[in-house]
Amino acid sequence: EILSVTGVQTCALPICGVGRCPPCLVCASMAEEEWAQEPAGPSTVLPTDPRAQAILDGFKINWMNMSDATTGRVLWQEENWGDLLVQRDIHIPKEILKCRSVSREFQFSCKEMLHGLRLEQKIFFQGGCMEEWNFQFGFVIPNSTNTWQQTIHAAEENKMLPASLLNGNVVIETAFYDDDLLVCKMLLRVFYDA
């Protein structure tokens, strides 16, 4: 069975223009106890719970893309995700930083039933947390393939940092949860290509 869920996240960065905003203050203050107990910089986290390990073993990202949400034009797509616990580099066209809104869509397969799939993402620039995003998917049927789309709105153009400064200096830390159970954290280092 294939499901589709769409979410909207307001953000100061379109896949990371970097600027301080209210979510950054939440991130910087480490309001959530779980985040406060972790190292200051981005990190991968292996499952420590048998259920989390079972979820990860049966979870696969099939593909992901990013497009200009206004025109629908796909600007980047990746189909080879493999091991989620290995930090990976992604190369995104720098023109994505000019988009007023970016649509991120990905398809995933899951063998386990999830009661409340959600993502917590921290955006790091040169090792410091600049922003935090939260996305809710909800219930996942076991042995299903699902499509999830989020829309991220950009800051004003004059608040964006140039691609040359961001290139290779942005790391996205994504924590996958089933309700409150941390399944894993993965890291993506972002490069902006011409």
PDB file of C-alpha atoms in Angstrom:
ATOM      1  CA  GLU A   1       0.000   0.000   0.000  1.00  0.00           C
ATOM      2  CA  ILE A   2       1.281   3.483  -0.828  1.00  0.00           C
ATOM      3  CA  LEU A   3       0.316   6.454   1.345  1.00  0.00           C
ATOM      4  CA  SER A   4       1.074  10.121   0.885  1.00  0.00           C
ATOM      5  CA  VAL A   5       1.260  12.817   3.583  1.00  0.00           C
ATOM      6  CA  THR A   6       2.049  16.483   3.087  1.00  0.00           C
ATOM      7  CA  GLY A   7       3.326  18.835   5.794  1.00  0.00           C
ATOM      8  CA  VAL A   8       4.381  22.468   5.897  1.00  0.00           C
ATOM      9  CA  GLN A   9       7.292  23.863   7.917  1.00  0.00           C
ATOM     10  CA  THR A  10       8.052  27.574   8.095  1.00  0.00           C
ATOM     11  CA  CYS A  11      11.750  28.145   8.155  1.00  0.00           C
ATOM     12  CA  ALA A  12      14.326  30.875   7.802  1.00  0.00           C
ATOM     13  CA  LEU A  13      16.392  28.749   5.458  1.00  0.00           C
ATOM     14  CA  PRO A  14      15.556  26.919   2.261  1.00  0.00           C
ATOM     15  CA  ILE A  15      17.820  23.958   2.850  1.00  0.00           C
ATOM     16  CA  CYS A  16      19.956  26.140   4.563  1.00  0.00           C
ATOM     17  CA  GLY A  17      20.417  29.824   3.957  1.00  0.00           C
ATOM     18  CA  VAL A  18      21.271  30.249   7.658  1.00  0.00           C
ATOM     19  CA  GLY A  19      19.891  32.937   9.899  1.00  0.00           C
ATOM     20  CA  ARG A  20      18.650  33.203  13.459  1.00  0.00           C
ATOM     21  CA  CYS A  21      14.928  32.776  13.999  1.00  0.00           C
ATOM     22  CA  PRO A  22      12.704  31.642  16.889  1.00  0.00           C
ATOM     23  CA  PRO A  23      13.330  27.916  16.192  1.00  0.00           C
ATOM     24  CA  CYS A  24      17.072  28.651  16.459  1.00  0.00           C
ATOM     25  CA  LEU A  25      16.572  30.062  19.931  1.00  0.00           C
ATOM     26  CA  VAL A  26      14.799  26.866  20.948  1.00  0.00           C
ATOM     27  CA  CYS A  27      17.650  24.854  19.488  1.00  0.00           C
ATOM     28  CA  ALA A  28      20.344  27.024  21.086  1.00  0.00           C
ATOM     29  CA  SER A  29      18.754  26.825  24.529  1.00  0.00           C
ATOM     30  CA  MET A  30      18.584  23.022  24.243  1.00  0.00           C
ATOM     31  CA  ALA A  31      15.044  23.114  25.602  1.00  0.00           C
ATOM     32  CA  GLU A  32      14.481  19.414  25.108  1.00  0.00           C
ATOM     33  CA  GLU A  33      16.156  17.236  27.720  1.00  0.00           C
ATOM     34  CA  GLU A  34      17.157  14.596  25.169  1.00  0.00           C
ATOM     35  CA  TRP A  35      19.058  17.096  23.027  1.00  0.00           C
ATOM     36  CA  ALA A  36      20.715  18.613  26.110  1.00  0.00           C
ATOM     37  CA  GLN A  37      22.307  15.260  26.963  1.00  0.00           C
ATOM     38  CA  GLU A  38      23.966  14.897  23.577  1.00  0.00           C
ATOM     39  CA  PRO A  39      27.188  16.331  22.188  1.00  0.00           C
ATOM     40  CA  ALA A  40      26.962  19.934  20.995  1.00  0.00           C
ATOM     41  CA  GLY A  41      27.646  19.116  17.343  1.00  0.00           C
ATOM     42  CA  PRO A  42      25.825  16.837  14.923  1.00  0.00           C
ATOM     43  CA  SER A  43      26.154  13.104  15.485  1.00  0.00           C
ATOM     44  CA  THR A  44      24.857   9.792  14.213  1.00  0.00           C
ATOM     45  CA  VAL A  45      23.086   7.671  16.824  1.00  0.00           C
ATOM     46  CA  LEU A  46      22.722   3.905  16.643  1.00  0.00           C
ATOM     47  CA  PRO A  47      19.602   2.182  17.966  1.00  0.00           C
ATOM     48  CA  THR A  48      19.933   1.149  21.610  1.00  0.00           C
ATOM     49  CA  ASP A  49      16.504  -0.422  21.965  1.00  0.00           C
ATOM     50  CA  PRO A  50      15.617  -3.807  20.345  1.00  0.00           C
ATOM     51  CA  ARG A  51      12.383  -2.343  18.902  1.00  0.00           C
ATOM     52  CA  ALA A  52      14.318   0.621  17.446  1.00  0.00           C
ATOM     53  CA  GLN A  53      16.789  -1.818  15.865  1.00  0.00           C
ATOM     54  CA  ALA A  54      13.924  -3.841  14.343  1.00  0.00           C
ATOM     55  CA  ILE A  55      12.400  -0.655  12.918  1.00  0.00           C
ATOM     56  CA  LEU A  56      15.725   0.456  11.440  1.00  0.00           C
ATOM     57  CA  ASP A  57      16.406  -3.007   9.986  1.00  0.00           C
ATOM     58  CA  GLY A  58      13.095  -2.833   8.114  1.00  0.00           C
ATOM     59  CA  PHE A  59      13.186   0.860   7.145  1.00  0.00           C
ATOM     60  CA  LYS A  60      14.444   2.022   3.752  1.00  0.00           C
ATOM     61  CA  ILE A  61      14.449   5.380   1.993  1.00  0.00           C
ATOM     62  CA  ASN A  62      13.726   4.548  -1.654  1.00  0.00           C
ATOM     63  CA  TRP A  63      14.250   8.043  -3.073  1.00  0.00           C
ATOM     64  CA  MET A  64      14.180  11.714  -2.142  1.00  0.00           C
ATOM     65  CA  ASN A  65      13.843  14.872  -4.182  1.00  0.00           C
ATOM     66  CA  MET A  66      13.701  18.621  -3.694  1.00  0.00           C
ATOM     67  CA  SER A  67      11.855  20.940  -5.983  1.00  0.00           C
ATOM     68  CA  ASP A  68      10.853  24.567  -6.346  1.00  0.00           C
ATOM     69  CA  ALA A  69       7.485  24.465  -4.550  1.00  0.00           C
ATOM     70  CA  THR A  70       6.180  27.325  -6.703  1.00  0.00           C
ATOM     71  CA  THR A  71       6.901  25.769 -10.104  1.00  0.00           C
ATOM     72  CA  GLY A  72       7.149  22.073  -9.192  1.00  0.00           C
ATOM     73  CA  ARG A  73      10.475  21.816 -11.051  1.00  0.00           C
ATOM     74  CA  VAL A  74      12.640  19.086  -9.491  1.00  0.00           C
ATOM     75  CA  LEU A  75      16.073  20.526  -8.693  1.00  0.00           C
ATOM     76  CA  TRP A  76      17.648  17.503  -6.989  1.00  0.00           C
ATOM     77  CA  GLN A  77      16.927  13.800  -6.660  1.00  0.00           C
ATOM     78  CA  GLU A  78      18.779  10.914  -5.011  1.00  0.00           C
ATOM     79  CA  GLU A  79      17.806   7.254  -5.304  1.00  0.00           C
ATOM     80  CA  ASN A  80      20.758   5.530  -3.624  1.00  0.00           C
ATOM     81  CA  TRP A  81      20.344   5.827   0.174  1.00  0.00           C
ATOM     82  CA  GLY A  82      21.748   2.561   1.556  1.00  0.00           C
ATOM     83  CA  ASP A  83      22.861   2.634   5.194  1.00  0.00           C
ATOM     84  CA  LEU A  84      21.209   5.499   7.087  1.00  0.00           C
ATOM     85  CA  LEU A  85      23.903   5.395   9.772  1.00  0.00           C
ATOM     86  CA  VAL A  86      26.716   6.430   7.416  1.00  0.00           C
ATOM     87  CA  GLN A  87      27.241  10.179   7.046  1.00  0.00           C
ATOM     88  CA  ARG A  88      26.755  11.094   3.418  1.00  0.00           C
ATOM     89  CA  ASP A  89      27.421  14.108   1.248  1.00  0.00           C
ATOM     90  CA  ILE A  90      24.668  15.513  -0.934  1.00  0.00           C
ATOM     91  CA  HIS A  91      25.203  17.927  -3.824  1.00  0.00           C
ATOM     92  CA  ILE A  92      22.307  20.307  -4.409  1.00  0.00           C
ATOM     93  CA  PRO A  93      22.195  23.013  -7.102  1.00  0.00           C
ATOM     94  CA  LYS A  94      22.854  26.414  -5.517  1.00  0.00           C
ATOM     95  CA  GLU A  95      19.787  27.780  -7.328  1.00  0.00           C
ATOM     96  CA  ILE A  96      17.693  26.098  -4.620  1.00  0.00           C
ATOM     97  CA  LEU A  97      18.714  28.966  -2.319  1.00  0.00           C
ATOM     98  CA  LYS A  98      16.761  31.364  -4.551  1.00  0.00           C
ATOM     99  CA  CYS A  99      13.475  29.472  -4.158  1.00  0.00           C
ATOM    100  CA  ARG A 100      10.817  31.109  -1.986  1.00  0.00           C
ATOM    101  CA  SER A 101       9.599  27.624  -0.979  1.00  0.00           C
ATOM    102  CA  VAL A 102      11.203  24.218  -1.358  1.00  0.00           C
ATOM    103  CA  SER A 103       9.255  20.976  -1.521  1.00  0.00           C
ATOM    104  CA  ARG A 104      11.047  17.932  -0.153  1.00  0.00           C
ATOM    105  CA  GLU A 105       9.477  14.604  -0.986  1.00  0.00           C
ATOM    106  CA  PHE A 106      10.664  11.132  -0.172  1.00  0.00           C
ATOM    107  CA  GLN A 107       9.412   7.605  -0.478  1.00  0.00           C
ATOM    108  CA  PHE A 108      10.166   5.071   2.212  1.00  0.00           C
ATOM    109  CA  SER A 109       9.349   1.431   2.864  1.00  0.00           C
ATOM    110  CA  CYS A 110       8.796   0.073   6.341  1.00  0.00           C
ATOM    111  CA  LYS A 111       8.355  -3.528   7.519  1.00  0.00           C
ATOM    112  CA  GLU A 112       7.343  -2.651  11.086  1.00  0.00           C
ATOM    113  CA  MET A 113       4.169  -0.910  12.240  1.00  0.00           C
ATOM    114  CA  LEU A 114       4.912   2.593  13.523  1.00  0.00           C
ATOM    115  CA  HIS A 115       2.451   4.358  15.792  1.00  0.00           C
ATOM    116  CA  GLY A 116       3.795   7.845  15.183  1.00  0.00           C
ATOM    117  CA  LEU A 117       6.623   8.367  12.709  1.00  0.00           C
ATOM    118  CA  ARG A 118       8.196  11.763  13.099  1.00  0.00           C
ATOM    119  CA  LEU A 119      11.445  13.523  12.239  1.00  0.00           C
ATOM    120  CA  GLU A 120      13.409  16.055  14.224  1.00  0.00           C
ATOM    121  CA  GLN A 121      16.005  17.839  12.141  1.00  0.00           C
ATOM    122  CA  LYS A 122      18.751  20.123  13.340  1.00  0.00           C
ATOM    123  CA  ILE A 123      20.561  22.303  10.846  1.00  0.00           C
ATOM    124  CA  PHE A 124      24.201  22.943  11.748  1.00  0.00           C
ATOM    125  CA  PHE A 125      26.378  25.627  10.171  1.00  0.00           C
ATOM    126  CA  GLN A 126      30.105  25.294  10.928  1.00  0.00           C
ATOM    127  CA  GLY A 127      29.242  23.016  13.865  1.00  0.00           C
ATOM    128  CA  GLY A 128      26.712  25.328  15.544  1.00  0.00           C
ATOM    129  CA  CYS A 129      22.993  24.614  15.567  1.00  0.00           C
ATOM    130  CA  MET A 130      21.186  27.234  13.504  1.00  0.00           C
ATOM    131  CA  GLU A 131      17.679  25.828  13.315  1.00  0.00           C
ATOM    132  CA  GLU A 132      15.446  22.945  14.289  1.00  0.00           C
ATOM    133  CA  TRP A 133      12.567  21.517  12.239  1.00  0.00           C
ATOM    134  CA  ASN A 134       9.929  19.020  13.354  1.00  0.00           C
ATOM    135  CA  PHE A 135       7.804  16.939  10.985  1.00  0.00           C
ATOM    136  CA  GLN A 136       4.962  14.551  11.877  1.00  0.00           C
ATOM    137  CA  PHE A 137       3.920  11.683   9.589  1.00  0.00           C
ATOM    138  CA  GLY A 138       1.883   9.548  11.988  1.00  0.00           C
ATOM    139  CA  PHE A 139       0.824   5.919  11.723  1.00  0.00           C
ATOM    140  CA  VAL A 140       2.718   3.647   9.314  1.00  0.00           C
ATOM    141  CA  ILE A 141       1.156   0.384   8.156  1.00  0.00           C
ATOM    142  CA  PRO A 142       3.551  -2.588   8.416  1.00  0.00           C
ATOM    143  CA  ASN A 143       5.039  -3.782   5.105  1.00  0.00           C
ATOM    144  CA  SER A 144       4.041  -0.551   3.359  1.00  0.00           C
ATOM    145  CA  THR A 145       5.579   1.960   0.989  1.00  0.00           C
ATOM    146  CA  ASN A 146       4.787   5.598   1.739  1.00  0.00           C
ATOM    147  CA  THR A 147       5.437   9.003   0.203  1.00  0.00           C
ATOM    148  CA  TRP A 148       5.961  12.012   2.473  1.00  0.00           C
ATOM    149  CA  GLN A 149       6.195  15.599   1.289  1.00  0.00           C
ATOM    150  CA  GLN A 150       7.079  18.718   3.276  1.00  0.00           C
ATOM    151  CA  THR A 151       7.185  22.345   2.186  1.00  0.00           C
ATOM    152  CA  ILE A 152       9.858  24.615   3.631  1.00  0.00           C
ATOM    153  CA  HIS A 153       9.450  28.381   3.249  1.00  0.00           C
ATOM    154  CA  ALA A 154      12.561  30.533   2.833  1.00  0.00           C
ATOM    155  CA  ALA A 155      13.666  33.632   4.681  1.00  0.00           C
ATOM    156  CA  GLU A 156      13.846  36.945   2.885  1.00  0.00           C
ATOM    157  CA  GLU A 157      16.563  36.982   0.233  1.00  0.00           C
ATOM    158  CA  ASN A 158      18.618  39.618   2.101  1.00  0.00           C
ATOM    159  CA  LYS A 159      18.829  37.254   5.113  1.00  0.00           C
ATOM    160  CA  MET A 160      20.323  34.386   3.139  1.00  0.00           C
ATOM    161  CA  LEU A 161      23.994  33.470   3.232  1.00  0.00           C
ATOM    162  CA  PRO A 162      25.666  32.848  -0.149  1.00  0.00           C
ATOM    163  CA  ALA A 163      26.191  29.325  -1.448  1.00  0.00           C
ATOM    164  CA  SER A 164      29.966  29.860  -1.361  1.00  0.00           C
ATOM    165  CA  LEU A 165      29.849  30.277   2.430  1.00  0.00           C
ATOM    166  CA  LEU A 166      27.354  27.458   3.018  1.00  0.00           C
ATOM    167  CA  ASN A 167      29.064  24.958   0.702  1.00  0.00           C
ATOM    168  CA  GLY A 168      30.227  21.989   2.786  1.00  0.00           C
ATOM    169  CA  ASN A 169      29.613  23.895   6.041  1.00  0.00           C
ATOM    170  CA  VAL A 170      26.001  22.768   6.518  1.00  0.00           C
ATOM    171  CA  VAL A 171      25.188  19.443   8.168  1.00  0.00           C
ATOM    172  CA  ILE A 172      21.614  18.228   8.567  1.00  0.00           C
ATOM    173  CA  GLU A 173      21.092  15.878  11.492  1.00  0.00           C
ATOM    174  CA  THR A 174      17.854  13.895  11.143  1.00  0.00           C
ATOM    175  CA  ALA A 175      16.454  11.941  14.084  1.00  0.00           C
ATOM    176  CA  PHE A 176      13.834   9.300  13.214  1.00  0.00           C
ATOM    177  CA  TYR A 177      11.294   8.526  15.943  1.00  0.00           C
ATOM    178  CA  ASP A 178       8.328   6.267  16.509  1.00  0.00           C
ATOM    179  CA  ASP A 179       6.433   8.442  18.997  1.00  0.00           C
ATOM    180  CA  ASP A 180       9.100   8.954  21.706  1.00  0.00           C
ATOM    181  CA  LEU A 181      11.324   6.021  20.694  1.00  0.00           C
ATOM    182  CA  LEU A 182      14.513   7.243  19.007  1.00  0.00           C
ATOM    183  CA  VAL A 183      15.202   4.879  16.113  1.00  0.00           C
ATOM    184  CA  CYS A 184      18.409   6.497  14.795  1.00  0.00           C
ATOM    185  CA  LYS A 185      20.054   9.722  13.708  1.00  0.00           C
ATOM    186  CA  MET A 186      21.641  10.276  10.319  1.00  0.00           C
ATOM    187  CA  LEU A 187      23.861  13.062   8.980  1.00  0.00           C
ATOM    188  CA  LEU A 188      23.906  14.771   5.575  1.00  0.00           C
ATOM    189  CA  ARG A 189      26.635  17.265   4.658  1.00  0.00           C
ATOM    190  CA  VAL A 190      25.310  19.710   2.040  1.00  0.00           C
ATOM    191  CA  PHE A 191      27.323  20.993  -0.900  1.00  0.00           C
ATOM    192  CA  TYR A 192      25.896  23.617  -3.262  1.00  0.00           C
ATOM    193  CA  ASP A 193      26.948  23.068  -6.870  1.00  0.00           C
ATOM    194  CA  ALA A 194      26.819  25.548  -9.759  1.00  0.00           C
TER     195      ALA A 194
END
